[in-house]
Amino acid sequence: MSFTFEGPVLEGTLVRLEPLDHRHAADLAVAVEEDRSSYRFTWVPRAAGIEEYIDAQLARAAAGKLVPYAQVEQTSGRAVGATAYWDPRLWPTGESLCAVEVGFTWLAASAQGTGVNTQAKYLLFRHAFENWGVARVDLKTDARNSRSRAAIEAVGARFEGVLRNWSRSWAPGEDGQLRDSAIFSITAAEWPNCQTRLEERIARSLARRHSEADLTASS
């Protein structure tokens, strides 16, 4: 039996990852029009292009290349971004997954720095390692994107190097050009330590939210 590349809802305390669908379009159209200054190197549509964006991701999913998710903030119930598994690589038998990439990730400005990204990565990594049994999870970004590189390292991934002219550039004014990609990974052997680090970061985010809620309630 061959492996079927699809994922379930992944539930966390800060974020719920739901398979991307057109029902998320209205929320995502609002999310993408917040401060866009962090999107310089990332494929993030404008509000008017959200439906086409979802269609493109669902087409990749239908071709077995992608498992796209909406990132739904638990406190508001709103979709505040997107992420995905993609580039699945199977063992030679074709019966199980050897490696997968986590990518196509973006978040509304208001959701950045809140712990949502950390927990989303945690849920994706945990499912890949503990349910699919992968040997490694890959992450990559434009080599010039220092903010993204720092965020990837912060979730415990190890930098492996830069692949030159590796994939298309999403930077403004660079249509049809290729970019250098910085490659990171987490292996199955590294996952337990990475898991502990991520759980500690999520706990700090939750504690900070509770403290802010208490301050608001007492003011």
Short mmCIF file of C-alpha atoms in Angstrom, two decimals:
data_model
loop_
_atom_site.label_atom_id
_atom_site.label_comp_id
_atom_site.label_asym_id
_atom_site.label_seq_id
_atom_site.Cartn_x
_atom_site.Cartn_y
_atom_site.Cartn_z
CA MET A 1 0.00 0.00 0.00
CA SER A 2 1.45 3.39 -0.99
CA PHE A 3 1.64 6.37 1.35
CA THR A 4 -1.16 8.96 1.11
CA PHE A 5 0.10 12.49 1.64
CA GLU A 6 -2.60 14.17 3.70
CA GLY A 7 -2.85 15.49 7.23
CA PRO A 8 -5.48 15.76 9.97
CA VAL A 9 -6.51 18.78 12.03
CA LEU A 10 -3.68 19.51 14.47
CA GLU A 11 -4.89 21.02 17.73
CA GLY A 12 -2.89 23.18 20.14
CA THR A 13 -3.65 25.59 22.97
CA LEU A 14 -2.66 28.65 20.92
CA VAL A 15 -3.40 27.54 17.36
CA ARG A 16 -5.43 24.97 15.49
CA LEU A 17 -4.13 23.87 12.11
CA GLU A 18 -7.07 23.13 9.82
CA PRO A 19 -6.76 21.77 6.27
CA LEU A 20 -6.91 24.89 4.08
CA ASP A 21 -10.30 25.52 2.49
CA HIS A 22 -12.22 28.35 0.88
CA ARG A 23 -14.11 28.82 4.15
CA HIS A 24 -10.89 30.44 5.46
CA ALA A 25 -10.80 33.01 2.65
CA ALA A 26 -12.57 35.89 4.42
CA ASP A 27 -10.34 35.70 7.50
CA LEU A 28 -7.18 35.34 5.43
CA ALA A 29 -8.14 38.32 3.25
CA VAL A 30 -8.15 40.45 6.42
CA ALA A 31 -4.94 38.88 7.74
CA VAL A 32 -2.89 39.55 4.60
CA GLU A 33 -3.71 43.27 4.62
CA GLU A 34 -2.19 43.94 8.03
CA ASP A 35 1.38 45.29 8.13
CA ARG A 36 3.12 43.47 5.25
CA SER A 37 6.69 44.61 6.01
CA SER A 38 7.79 41.08 7.00
CA TYR A 39 6.66 39.54 3.70
CA ARG A 40 9.48 40.82 1.49
CA PHE A 41 10.79 37.34 0.62
CA THR A 42 7.61 35.31 1.14
CA TRP A 43 4.72 34.37 -1.16
CA VAL A 44 1.77 36.10 0.54
CA PRO A 45 -1.19 37.12 -1.65
CA ARG A 46 -3.15 40.34 -1.43
CA ALA A 47 -6.76 40.18 -0.27
CA ALA A 48 -8.05 40.24 -3.83
CA GLY A 49 -6.00 37.16 -4.66
CA ILE A 50 -6.91 34.96 -1.70
CA GLU A 51 -9.34 32.73 -3.60
CA GLU A 52 -6.75 32.11 -6.35
CA TYR A 53 -4.10 31.45 -3.68
CA ILE A 54 -6.30 28.81 -2.06
CA ASP A 55 -7.06 27.27 -5.46
CA ALA A 56 -3.32 27.03 -6.20
CA GLN A 57 -2.58 25.34 -2.88
CA LEU A 58 -5.46 22.92 -3.27
CA ALA A 59 -4.24 22.05 -6.77
CA ARG A 60 -0.82 21.20 -5.33
CA ALA A 61 -2.56 19.10 -2.68
CA ALA A 62 -4.58 17.24 -5.33
CA ALA A 63 -1.31 16.44 -7.12
CA GLY A 64 0.11 14.90 -3.93
CA LYS A 65 2.76 17.59 -3.51
CA LEU A 66 1.39 19.59 -0.59
CA VAL A 67 -0.68 19.42 2.60
CA PRO A 68 -1.84 23.03 3.13
CA TYR A 69 -3.17 24.35 6.44
CA ALA A 70 -4.86 27.48 7.72
CA GLN A 71 -3.50 28.67 11.06
CA VAL A 72 -6.54 29.39 13.22
CA GLU A 73 -5.92 31.40 16.37
CA GLN A 74 -7.60 29.71 19.32
CA THR A 75 -8.49 32.89 21.22
CA SER A 76 -10.32 34.55 18.32
CA GLY A 77 -11.27 31.57 16.15
CA ARG A 78 -9.95 33.49 13.12
CA ALA A 79 -7.61 32.18 10.44
CA VAL A 80 -4.51 34.37 10.81
CA GLY A 81 -2.12 32.69 8.40
CA ALA A 82 -1.16 29.59 6.47
CA THR A 83 1.47 26.87 6.48
CA ALA A 84 2.01 23.48 4.85
CA TYR A 85 3.84 20.21 4.56
CA TRP A 86 5.33 19.79 1.12
CA ASP A 87 7.99 18.04 -0.99
CA PRO A 88 7.30 14.55 0.45
CA ARG A 89 10.10 12.01 -0.11
CA LEU A 90 9.27 8.35 0.31
CA TRP A 91 11.40 5.36 1.24
CA PRO A 92 12.19 3.17 -1.80
CA THR A 93 9.24 0.88 -1.01
CA GLY A 94 6.86 3.81 -1.43
CA GLU A 95 4.93 2.68 1.66
CA SER A 96 6.08 5.35 4.12
CA LEU A 97 7.47 8.84 4.29
CA CYS A 98 11.22 9.37 4.66
CA ALA A 99 11.34 13.17 4.80
CA VAL A 100 9.11 16.20 4.36
CA GLU A 101 9.46 19.96 4.30
CA VAL A 102 7.51 22.50 6.34
CA GLY A 103 7.00 25.70 4.39
CA PHE A 104 4.63 28.09 2.61
CA THR A 105 4.30 29.75 6.04
CA TRP A 106 3.03 33.25 6.74
CA LEU A 107 1.23 34.96 9.61
CA ALA A 108 -0.70 38.18 10.03
CA ALA A 109 1.42 40.84 11.71
CA SER A 110 -0.83 40.80 14.79
CA ALA A 111 -0.18 37.06 15.27
CA GLN A 112 3.59 37.29 14.96
CA GLY A 113 5.50 37.01 18.23
CA THR A 114 2.48 35.57 20.07
CA GLY A 115 3.58 31.93 20.19
CA VAL A 116 1.29 30.90 17.33
CA ASN A 117 4.18 30.21 14.94
CA THR A 118 6.11 28.28 17.59
CA GLN A 119 3.18 26.02 18.38
CA ALA A 120 2.28 25.55 14.72
CA LYS A 121 5.82 24.33 14.01
CA TYR A 122 5.64 22.10 17.09
CA LEU A 123 2.39 20.48 15.91
CA LEU A 124 3.73 19.94 12.39
CA PHE A 125 7.05 18.51 13.58
CA ARG A 126 5.41 16.24 16.14
CA HIS A 127 2.98 14.78 13.62
CA ALA A 128 5.75 14.25 11.07
CA PHE A 129 8.11 12.50 13.48
CA GLU A 130 5.65 10.65 15.70
CA ASN A 131 2.85 9.73 13.28
CA TRP A 132 4.57 9.57 9.91
CA GLY A 133 7.90 8.39 11.34
CA VAL A 134 10.04 10.62 9.12
CA ALA A 135 13.82 10.64 9.36
CA ARG A 136 14.03 14.41 8.90
CA VAL A 137 12.01 17.59 8.48
CA ASP A 138 13.37 20.30 6.17
CA LEU A 139 12.86 24.06 6.27
CA LYS A 140 14.24 26.61 3.85
CA THR A 141 14.07 30.31 3.16
CA ASP A 142 15.58 32.97 0.93
CA ALA A 143 19.23 33.19 2.02
CA ARG A 144 18.82 36.98 2.37
CA ASN A 145 15.90 36.67 4.78
CA SER A 146 17.69 37.12 8.09
CA ARG A 147 14.42 37.37 10.04
CA SER A 148 13.15 34.05 8.73
CA ARG A 149 16.51 32.37 9.24
CA ALA A 150 16.57 33.48 12.87
CA ALA A 151 13.00 32.22 13.40
CA ILE A 152 13.85 28.83 11.90
CA GLU A 153 16.93 28.47 14.09
CA ALA A 154 14.84 29.50 17.11
CA VAL A 155 12.54 26.48 16.67
CA GLY A 156 15.54 24.17 16.85
CA ALA A 157 16.43 23.53 13.22
CA ARG A 158 20.08 23.20 12.21
CA PHE A 159 21.54 25.25 9.36
CA GLU A 160 22.97 23.00 6.63
CA GLY A 161 24.10 25.49 4.01
CA VAL A 162 23.00 27.59 1.05
CA LEU A 163 21.88 26.12 -2.27
CA ARG A 164 22.60 28.62 -5.01
CA ASN A 165 19.92 29.48 -7.60
CA TRP A 166 17.75 26.84 -5.95
CA SER A 167 14.19 28.08 -6.41
CA ARG A 168 12.14 31.01 -7.68
CA SER A 169 12.42 34.34 -5.94
CA TRP A 170 9.35 35.89 -4.33
CA ALA A 171 11.07 39.25 -3.75
CA PRO A 172 9.41 42.28 -5.42
CA GLY A 173 10.93 43.06 -8.78
CA GLU A 174 12.50 39.61 -9.15
CA ASP A 175 9.82 37.82 -11.17
CA GLY A 176 11.37 35.05 -13.23
CA GLN A 177 14.59 35.10 -11.22
CA LEU A 178 16.04 32.44 -8.95
CA ARG A 179 17.07 32.84 -5.34
CA ASP A 180 19.71 31.26 -3.13
CA SER A 181 17.99 29.14 -0.45
CA ALA A 182 19.23 28.64 3.11
CA ILE A 183 18.52 25.02 4.11
CA PHE A 184 17.75 23.86 7.66
CA SER A 185 16.66 20.52 9.10
CA ILE A 186 15.68 18.58 12.19
CA THR A 187 16.44 14.86 12.26
CA ALA A 188 14.56 12.18 14.14
CA ALA A 189 17.44 11.86 16.60
CA GLU A 190 17.29 15.62 17.31
CA TRP A 191 13.51 15.76 17.71
CA PRO A 192 13.32 14.91 21.46
CA ASN A 193 15.58 17.85 22.41
CA CYS A 194 13.85 20.11 19.93
CA GLN A 195 10.46 19.05 21.32
CA THR A 196 11.50 19.99 24.85
CA ARG A 197 12.74 23.41 23.73
CA LEU A 198 9.53 24.12 21.84
CA GLU A 199 7.32 23.02 24.74
CA GLU A 200 9.24 25.38 27.04
CA ARG A 201 8.76 28.27 24.59
CA ILE A 202 5.05 27.53 24.26
CA ALA A 203 4.68 27.43 28.05
CA ARG A 204 6.33 30.87 28.30
CA SER A 205 3.97 32.24 25.64
CA LEU A 206 0.96 30.89 27.52
CA ALA A 207 2.22 32.33 30.80
CA ARG A 208 2.73 35.72 29.15
CA ARG A 209 -0.82 35.64 27.74
CA HIS A 210 -2.27 34.76 31.12
CA SER A 211 -0.32 37.59 32.75
CA GLU A 212 -1.55 40.07 30.14
CA ALA A 213 -5.13 38.83 30.61
CA ASP A 214 -4.85 39.30 34.38
CA LEU A 215 -3.55 42.86 33.89
CA THR A 216 -6.41 43.67 31.55
CA ALA A 217 -8.98 42.24 33.95
CA SER A 218 -7.62 44.26 36.88
CA SER A 219 -7.36 47.58 35.01
#
